[in-house]
């Protein structure tokens, strides 16, 4: 399913969820990333600042989309597309963090999320912690979320 089909298929139950869902996923991503860094004794303020700056940018993108949609009477699909993109990105990141923490997950979930990640984010590196062989004790190059 390409992004256009996804935008046409997904409908938020209310306009508030367009902003709340990505923000909730971002918060969970920060918490799981920080927990992962804490467990590994690798809490670094520079990584946290970088990660939080990215989260702020994601929130700003949603707000900018909402402002333009309202001010110019653009279709709500614009903000929905931004929100869906961020939700997918945050969902994958959360699952990666959970995998690094050693949370057991069905292999078919990992396979499906790995497919989604490669489909929607083809430029992301292939060092995905979604590999079943990864465990919480392994070192990872999770540059985006080891907060």
XYZ file of N, CA, C and O in Angstrom:
588
model
N 0.851 -1.166 0.000
C 0.000 0.000 0.000
C 0.901 1.234 0.000
O 1.727 1.407 0.878
N 0.747 2.088 -0.997
C 1.561 3.293 -1.029
C 0.949 4.368 -0.126
O -0.124 4.192 0.430
N 1.648 5.473 0.016
C 1.225 6.519 0.944
C -0.126 7.112 0.566
O -0.938 7.399 1.434
N -0.403 7.270 -0.721
C -1.702 7.809 -1.143
C -2.846 6.906 -0.714
O -3.867 7.376 -0.224
N -2.682 5.601 -0.915
C -3.716 4.652 -0.482
C -3.862 4.668 1.025
O -4.976 4.596 1.547
N -2.743 4.768 1.726
C -2.771 4.802 3.184
C -3.525 6.028 3.684
O -4.360 5.928 4.586
N -3.280 7.172 3.076
C -3.965 8.410 3.480
C -5.464 8.292 3.245
O -6.271 8.748 4.058
N -5.867 7.676 2.134
C -7.282 7.518 1.828
C -7.957 6.501 2.750
O -9.155 6.581 3.003
N -7.171 5.556 3.275
C -7.720 4.483 4.093
C -7.822 4.864 5.568
O -8.800 4.535 6.227
N -6.824 5.551 6.077
C -6.762 5.866 7.503
C -7.592 7.102 7.812
O -7.463 8.125 7.146
N -8.423 6.987 8.821
C -9.226 8.120 9.284
C -9.115 8.191 10.797
O -9.410 7.218 11.488
N -8.678 9.328 11.304
C -8.617 9.523 12.743
C -10.029 9.740 13.268
O -10.859 10.348 12.600
N -10.289 9.253 14.474
C -11.644 9.358 15.031
C -12.036 10.801 15.328
O -13.216 11.123 15.353
N -11.045 11.657 15.558
C -11.316 13.087 15.698
C -10.063 13.847 15.287
O -8.966 13.280 15.228
N -10.228 15.122 15.039
C -9.104 15.944 14.631
C -8.010 16.017 15.685
O -6.830 16.198 15.362
N -8.367 15.872 16.933
C -7.381 15.933 18.019
C -6.370 14.796 17.912
O -5.188 14.974 18.227
N -6.810 13.625 17.454
C -5.912 12.473 17.363
C -4.834 12.649 16.295
O -3.795 11.999 16.350
N -5.070 13.537 15.348
C -4.059 13.802 14.324
C -2.790 14.340 14.990
O -1.683 14.062 14.544
N -2.963 15.079 16.071
C -1.826 15.619 16.815
C -1.484 14.734 18.019
O -0.314 14.483 18.300
N -2.497 14.243 18.731
C -2.255 13.486 19.963
C -1.554 12.147 19.734
O -0.656 11.791 20.507
N -1.933 11.417 18.715
C -1.331 10.100 18.485
C 0.165 10.196 18.192
O 0.963 9.508 18.843
N 0.594 11.050 17.262
C 2.043 11.146 17.054
C 2.778 11.634 18.311
O 3.871 11.152 18.614
N 2.175 12.569 19.043
C 2.818 13.069 20.265
C 2.936 11.967 21.315
O 3.970 11.849 21.988
N 1.900 11.150 21.456
C 1.954 10.038 22.414
C 3.022 9.030 22.002
O 3.787 8.540 22.851
N 3.104 8.730 20.706
C 4.131 7.804 20.229
C 5.537 8.383 20.407
O 6.478 7.660 20.728
N 5.668 9.690 20.219
C 6.967 10.345 20.449
C 7.371 10.244 21.913
O 8.529 9.950 22.226
N 6.416 10.489 22.818
C 6.703 10.393 24.248
C 7.137 8.981 24.622
O 8.134 8.788 25.335
N 6.416 7.992 24.114
C 6.799 6.602 24.376
C 8.171 6.280 23.794
O 8.956 5.550 24.401
N 8.476 6.844 22.638
C 9.774 6.620 22.013
C 10.894 7.204 22.871
O 11.931 6.571 23.076
N 10.686 8.402 23.394
C 11.680 9.019 24.272
C 11.860 8.167 25.529
O 12.989 7.896 25.955
N 10.753 7.719 26.112
C 10.830 6.911 27.334
C 11.517 5.569 27.098
O 12.366 5.148 27.890
N 11.161 4.880 26.010
C 11.794 3.584 25.740
C 13.255 3.761 25.335
O 14.103 2.946 25.711
N 13.560 4.823 24.603
C 14.946 5.102 24.236
C 15.790 5.445 25.454
O 16.918 4.970 25.607
N 15.242 6.268 26.345
C 15.956 6.632 27.566
C 16.154 5.403 28.458
O 17.240 5.199 29.016
N 15.124 4.582 28.570
C 15.234 3.361 29.375
C 16.312 2.449 28.821
O 17.110 1.882 29.572
N 16.369 2.324 27.512
C 17.393 1.511 26.865
C 18.788 2.048 27.183
O 19.695 1.287 27.523
N 18.958 3.364 27.085
C 20.255 3.974 27.398
C 20.594 3.792 28.878
O 21.742 3.525 29.232
N 19.604 3.910 29.736
C 19.799 3.743 31.181
C 20.247 2.326 31.509
O 21.187 2.116 32.272
N 19.585 1.349 30.906
C 19.934 -0.060 31.137
C 21.368 -0.325 30.693
O 22.104 -1.069 31.344
N 21.791 0.285 29.604
C 23.135 0.066 29.065
C 24.176 1.002 29.687
O 25.334 0.997 29.265
N 23.757 1.824 30.644
C 24.654 2.810 31.262
C 25.280 3.708 30.199
O 26.482 3.962 30.210
N 24.438 4.173 29.280
C 24.913 4.971 28.150
C 24.044 6.219 27.951
O 23.706 6.576 26.826
N 23.680 6.867 29.045
C 22.877 8.083 28.927
C 23.797 9.222 28.530
O 24.769 9.513 29.218
N 23.480 9.818 27.384
C 24.302 10.907 26.852
C 23.411 12.095 26.525
O 22.460 11.973 25.762
N 23.744 13.228 27.094
C 22.922 14.415 26.896
C 22.917 14.873 25.441
O 21.913 15.393 24.954
N 24.013 14.666 24.711
C 24.037 15.095 23.306
C 23.056 14.289 22.468
O 22.370 14.830 21.604
N 22.949 12.985 22.745
C 21.976 12.162 22.010
C 20.551 12.545 22.397
O 19.656 12.568 21.556
N 20.344 12.844 23.690
C 19.007 13.231 24.119
C 18.606 14.563 23.480
O 17.485 14.700 22.990
N 19.521 15.516 23.471
C 19.221 16.808 22.835
C 18.891 16.633 21.362
O 17.942 17.213 20.847
N 19.687 15.834 20.679
C 19.459 15.583 19.255
C 18.101 14.917 19.026
O 17.342 15.310 18.136
N 17.798 13.908 19.834
C 16.519 13.203 19.700
C 15.336 14.102 20.002
O 14.330 14.091 19.280
N 15.441 14.900 21.056
C 14.347 15.813 21.404
C 14.168 16.892 20.342
O 13.043 17.306 20.062
N 15.272 17.336 19.744
C 15.174 18.325 18.662
C 14.405 17.736 17.472
O 13.582 18.421 16.857
N 14.662 16.461 17.169
C 13.929 15.805 16.078
C 12.445 15.711 16.412
O 11.589 15.931 15.551
N 12.141 15.382 17.673
C 10.731 15.287 18.084
C 10.056 16.651 17.952
O 8.920 16.749 17.485
N 10.760 17.702 18.372
C 10.214 19.044 18.236
C 9.943 19.360 16.766
O 8.910 19.940 16.419
N 10.867 18.976 15.890
C 10.681 19.188 14.455
C 9.458 18.456 13.917
O 8.727 18.981 13.077
N 9.234 17.238 14.414
C 8.063 16.471 13.986
C 6.774 17.160 14.425
O 5.810 17.260 13.652
N 6.751 17.648 15.673
C 5.570 18.370 16.167
C 5.366 19.647 15.353
O 4.233 19.977 14.976
N 6.467 20.343 15.057
C 6.375 21.564 14.255
C 5.812 21.262 12.863
O 4.999 22.035 12.337
N 6.215 20.150 12.271
C 5.711 19.778 10.937
C 4.199 19.576 10.963
O 3.486 20.037 10.057
N 3.703 18.928 12.006
C 2.249 18.733 12.129
C 1.552 20.077 12.304
O 0.530 20.349 11.650
N 2.092 20.936 13.161
C 1.482 22.247 13.402
C 1.499 23.112 12.142
O 0.511 23.781 11.831
N 2.607 23.086 11.417
C 2.694 23.855 10.167
C 1.671 23.338 9.162
O 0.978 24.117 8.505
N 1.552 22.027 9.040
C 0.550 21.452 8.150
C -0.856 21.862 8.541
O -1.684 22.212 7.681
N -1.142 21.844 9.841
C -2.463 22.241 10.342
C -2.717 23.725 10.067
O -3.828 24.095 9.647
N -1.717 24.550 10.289
C -1.870 25.990 10.027
C -2.184 26.257 8.558
O -3.080 27.033 8.241
N -1.432 25.628 7.663
C -1.682 25.823 6.240
C -3.036 25.259 5.823
O -3.739 25.858 5.010
N -3.394 24.118 6.369
C -4.694 23.523 6.022
C -5.833 24.446 6.441
O -6.790 24.633 5.682
N -5.722 25.029 7.621
C -6.783 25.925 8.101
C -6.761 27.276 7.372
O -7.798 27.773 6.953
N -5.584 27.857 7.240
C -5.475 29.200 6.656
C -5.830 29.234 5.176
O -6.392 30.214 4.690
N -5.519 28.166 4.470
C -5.728 28.151 3.028
C -6.854 27.215 2.612
O -7.016 26.942 1.429
N -7.595 26.721 3.576
C -8.690 25.790 3.325
C -8.252 24.620 2.452
O -8.929 24.225 1.508
N -7.072 24.079 2.803
C -6.545 22.916 2.095
C -7.202 21.656 2.635
O -7.716 21.632 3.752
N -7.153 20.571 1.885
C -7.740 19.324 2.364
C -7.030 18.817 3.623
O -5.828 19.005 3.792
N -7.787 18.189 4.482
C -7.216 17.657 5.737
C -6.255 16.511 5.478
O -5.513 16.127 6.373
N -6.251 15.969 4.260
C -5.337 14.870 3.940
C -3.875 15.270 4.084
O -3.023 14.427 4.327
N -3.585 16.561 3.960
C -2.197 17.020 4.099
C -1.704 16.766 5.508
O -0.644 16.175 5.720
N -2.474 17.202 6.485
C -2.094 16.998 7.886
C -2.152 15.512 8.230
O -1.297 15.002 8.951
N -3.128 14.813 7.686
C -3.226 13.375 7.921
C -1.985 12.662 7.397
O -1.440 11.788 8.074
N -1.513 13.052 6.223
C -0.320 12.426 5.640
C 0.901 12.663 6.520
O 1.676 11.734 6.782
N 1.061 13.882 7.000
C 2.186 14.197 7.885
C 2.093 13.360 9.152
O 3.067 12.756 9.595
N 0.908 13.301 9.718
C 0.695 12.569 10.960
C 0.929 11.064 10.787
O 1.583 10.423 11.623
N 0.428 10.500 9.715
C 0.606 9.068 9.450
C 2.083 8.748 9.279
O 2.590 7.770 9.838
N 2.779 9.577 8.527
C 4.209 9.367 8.304
C 4.955 9.349 9.641
O 5.766 8.460 9.907
N 4.665 10.327 10.487
C 5.324 10.405 11.790
C 4.924 9.218 12.668
O 5.766 8.647 13.370
N 3.662 8.827 12.633
C 3.210 7.677 13.425
C 3.939 6.398 13.022
O 4.361 5.614 13.880
N 4.087 6.169 11.719
C 4.807 4.976 11.241
C 6.255 5.018 11.721
O 6.781 4.037 12.243
N 6.887 6.180 11.558
C 8.275 6.340 11.974
C 8.429 6.079 13.475
O 9.336 5.351 13.900
N 7.535 6.625 14.279
C 7.607 6.464 15.732
C 7.261 5.033 16.156
O 7.856 4.504 17.094
N 6.317 4.416 15.481
C 5.962 3.035 15.800
C 7.145 2.112 15.570
O 7.488 1.281 16.419
N 7.796 2.260 14.436
C 8.978 1.441 14.135
C 10.068 1.685 15.172
O 10.677 0.750 15.693
N 10.291 2.950 15.516
C 11.317 3.286 16.499
C 10.987 2.706 17.874
O 11.869 2.197 18.573
N 9.724 2.768 18.272
C 9.312 2.182 19.553
C 9.551 0.679 19.575
O 10.050 0.131 20.560
N 9.203 0.007 18.497
C 9.397 -1.442 18.430
C 10.889 -1.776 18.461
O 11.310 -2.733 19.108
N 11.693 -0.968 17.774
C 13.146 -1.175 17.824
C 13.654 -1.043 19.263
O 14.439 -1.866 19.730
N 13.196 -0.007 19.966
C 13.613 0.184 21.353
C 13.167 -0.977 22.232
O 13.923 -1.443 23.093
N 11.948 -1.439 22.035
C 11.456 -2.574 22.825
C 12.273 -3.829 22.542
O 12.587 -4.596 23.454
N 12.635 -4.034 21.281
C 13.461 -5.190 20.923
C 14.820 -5.102 21.604
O 15.341 -6.101 22.121
N 15.405 -3.896 21.641
C 16.696 -3.703 22.304
C 16.598 -3.929 23.812
O 17.563 -4.326 24.451
N 15.415 -3.662 24.366
C 15.200 -3.896 25.795
C 14.926 -5.372 26.101
O 14.819 -5.753 27.251
N 14.803 -6.182 25.062
C 14.582 -7.614 25.244
C 13.123 -8.014 25.380
O 12.826 -9.129 25.805
N 12.209 -7.126 25.005
C 10.784 -7.449 25.066
C 10.469 -8.451 23.963
O 10.727 -8.186 22.787
N 9.945 -9.624 24.344
C 9.639 -10.625 23.311
C 8.476 -10.168 22.428
O 7.501 -9.612 22.914
N 8.639 -10.410 21.140
C 7.613 -10.072 20.171
C 7.492 -11.180 19.149
O 8.488 -11.812 18.820
N 6.287 -11.419 18.663
C 6.143 -12.427 17.604
C 6.991 -12.057 16.396
O 7.064 -10.889 16.003
N 7.645 -13.047 15.819
C 8.543 -12.783 14.691
C 7.794 -12.179 13.505
O 8.360 -11.369 12.771
N 6.518 -12.547 13.304
C 5.790 -11.980 12.166
C 5.544 -10.476 12.353
O 5.428 -9.749 11.382
N 5.463 -9.982 13.591
C 5.349 -8.541 13.830
C 6.631 -7.858 13.397
O 6.610 -6.832 12.742
N 7.754 -8.443 13.800
C 9.047 -7.867 13.449
C 9.242 -7.862 11.933
O 9.716 -6.881 11.363
N 8.866 -8.961 11.298
C 8.998 -9.048 9.843
C 8.148 -7.982 9.153
O 8.596 -7.316 8.221
N 6.912 -7.818 9.608
C 6.001 -6.856 8.995
C 6.504 -5.426 9.205
O 6.515 -4.619 8.275
N 6.950 -5.110 10.424
C 7.462 -3.766 10.682
C 8.750 -3.495 9.915
O 8.991 -2.371 9.475
N 9.556 -4.521 9.731
C 10.773 -4.370 8.935
C 10.401 -4.061 7.477
O 11.018 -3.200 6.846
N 9.377 -4.720 6.959
C 8.904 -4.442 5.598
C 8.383 -3.009 5.490
O 8.681 -2.304 4.519
N 7.607 -2.581 6.488
C 7.069 -1.220 6.497
C 8.207 -0.217 6.532
O 8.214 0.766 5.784
N 9.186 -0.482 7.400
C 10.326 0.422 7.517
C 11.058 0.554 6.192
O 11.379 1.657 5.759
N 11.328 -0.556 5.521
C 12.050 -0.500 4.250
C 11.205 0.096 3.125
O 11.742 0.698 2.204
N 9.883 -0.045 3.201
C 9.009 0.506 2.165
C 8.895 2.024 2.294
O 9.052 2.756 1.323
N 8.589 2.507 3.521
C 8.359 3.929 3.717
C 9.639 4.718 4.004
O 9.665 5.930 3.827
N 10.688 4.025 4.464
C 11.945 4.692 4.804
C 13.112 3.939 4.170
O 13.943 3.376 4.871
N 13.206 3.926 2.849
C 14.238 3.125 2.182
C 15.659 3.607 2.462
O 16.604 2.846 2.316
N 15.832 4.853 2.877
C 17.167 5.389 3.116
C 17.709 5.052 4.501
O 18.883 5.285 4.776
N 16.865 4.525 5.382
C 17.321 4.197 6.730
C 18.293 3.024 6.654
O 18.116 2.110 5.873
N 19.311 3.058 7.524
C 20.325 2.000 7.510
C 19.715 0.636 7.819
O 18.641 0.535 8.372
N 20.427 -0.411 7.433
C 19.920 -1.770 7.606
C 20.262 -2.380 8.960
O 20.010 -3.552 9.184
N 20.831 -1.606 9.876
C 21.167 -2.118 11.199
C 19.948 -2.036 12.105
O 19.975 -1.436 13.168
N 18.863 -2.637 11.693
C 17.625 -2.563 12.447
C 17.622 -3.559 13.602
O 17.873 -4.736 13.409
N 17.306 -3.071 14.817
C 17.184 -3.975 15.954
C 15.971 -4.888 15.849
O 15.702 -5.647 16.762
N 15.230 -4.798 14.766
C 14.075 -5.668 14.615
C 14.481 -7.099 14.292
O 13.653 -7.993 14.305
N 15.767 -7.312 13.994
C 16.228 -8.669 13.748
C 15.974 -9.525 14.982
O 16.235 -9.108 16.100
N 15.486 -10.713 14.766
C 15.131 -11.605 15.869
C 16.350 -11.960 16.703
O 16.263 -12.139 17.904
N 17.529 -12.016 16.100
C 18.737 -12.410 16.820
C 19.212 -11.352 17.803
O 19.999 -11.644 18.681
N 18.769 -10.100 17.657
C 19.205 -9.047 18.565
C 18.632 -9.294 19.952
O 17.514 -9.752 20.119
N 19.417 -8.957 20.947
C 18.927 -9.036 22.322
C 19.255 -7.735 23.021
O 20.010 -6.911 22.522
N 18.711 -7.548 24.200
C 18.918 -6.311 24.946
C 20.372 -6.146 25.364
O 20.822 -5.037 25.606
N 21.142 -7.210 25.436
C 22.523 -7.109 25.887
C 23.492 -6.721 24.778
O 24.625 -6.361 25.043
N 23.050 -6.771 23.521
C 23.927 -6.437 22.408
C 24.056 -4.930 22.274
O 23.120 -4.186 22.513
N 25.231 -4.477 21.872
C 25.413 -3.065 21.571
C 24.741 -2.770 20.251
O 24.753 -3.582 19.346
N 24.171 -1.569 20.133
C 23.476 -1.205 18.905
C 23.888 0.194 18.486
O 24.265 1.013 19.295
N 23.752 0.456 17.222
C 24.013 1.778 16.678
C 22.694 2.513 16.492
O 22.447 3.109 15.454
N 21.847 2.490 17.486
C 20.529 3.137 17.400
C 20.678 4.624 17.637
O 20.369 5.149 18.685
N 21.207 5.335 16.617
C 21.543 6.737 16.767
C 20.336 7.628 16.986
O 20.455 8.698 17.559
N 19.159 7.209 16.571
C 17.994 8.061 16.671
C 17.371 8.032 18.051
O 16.802 9.021 18.488
N 17.464 6.911 18.773
C 16.662 6.799 19.975
C 17.390 6.383 21.234
O 16.746 6.132 22.237
N 18.685 6.289 21.232
C 19.402 5.963 22.457
C 19.579 7.241 23.255
O 20.607 7.849 23.296
N 18.505 7.680 23.828
C 18.474 8.956 24.529
C 18.900 8.727 25.939
O 18.625 9.261 26.865
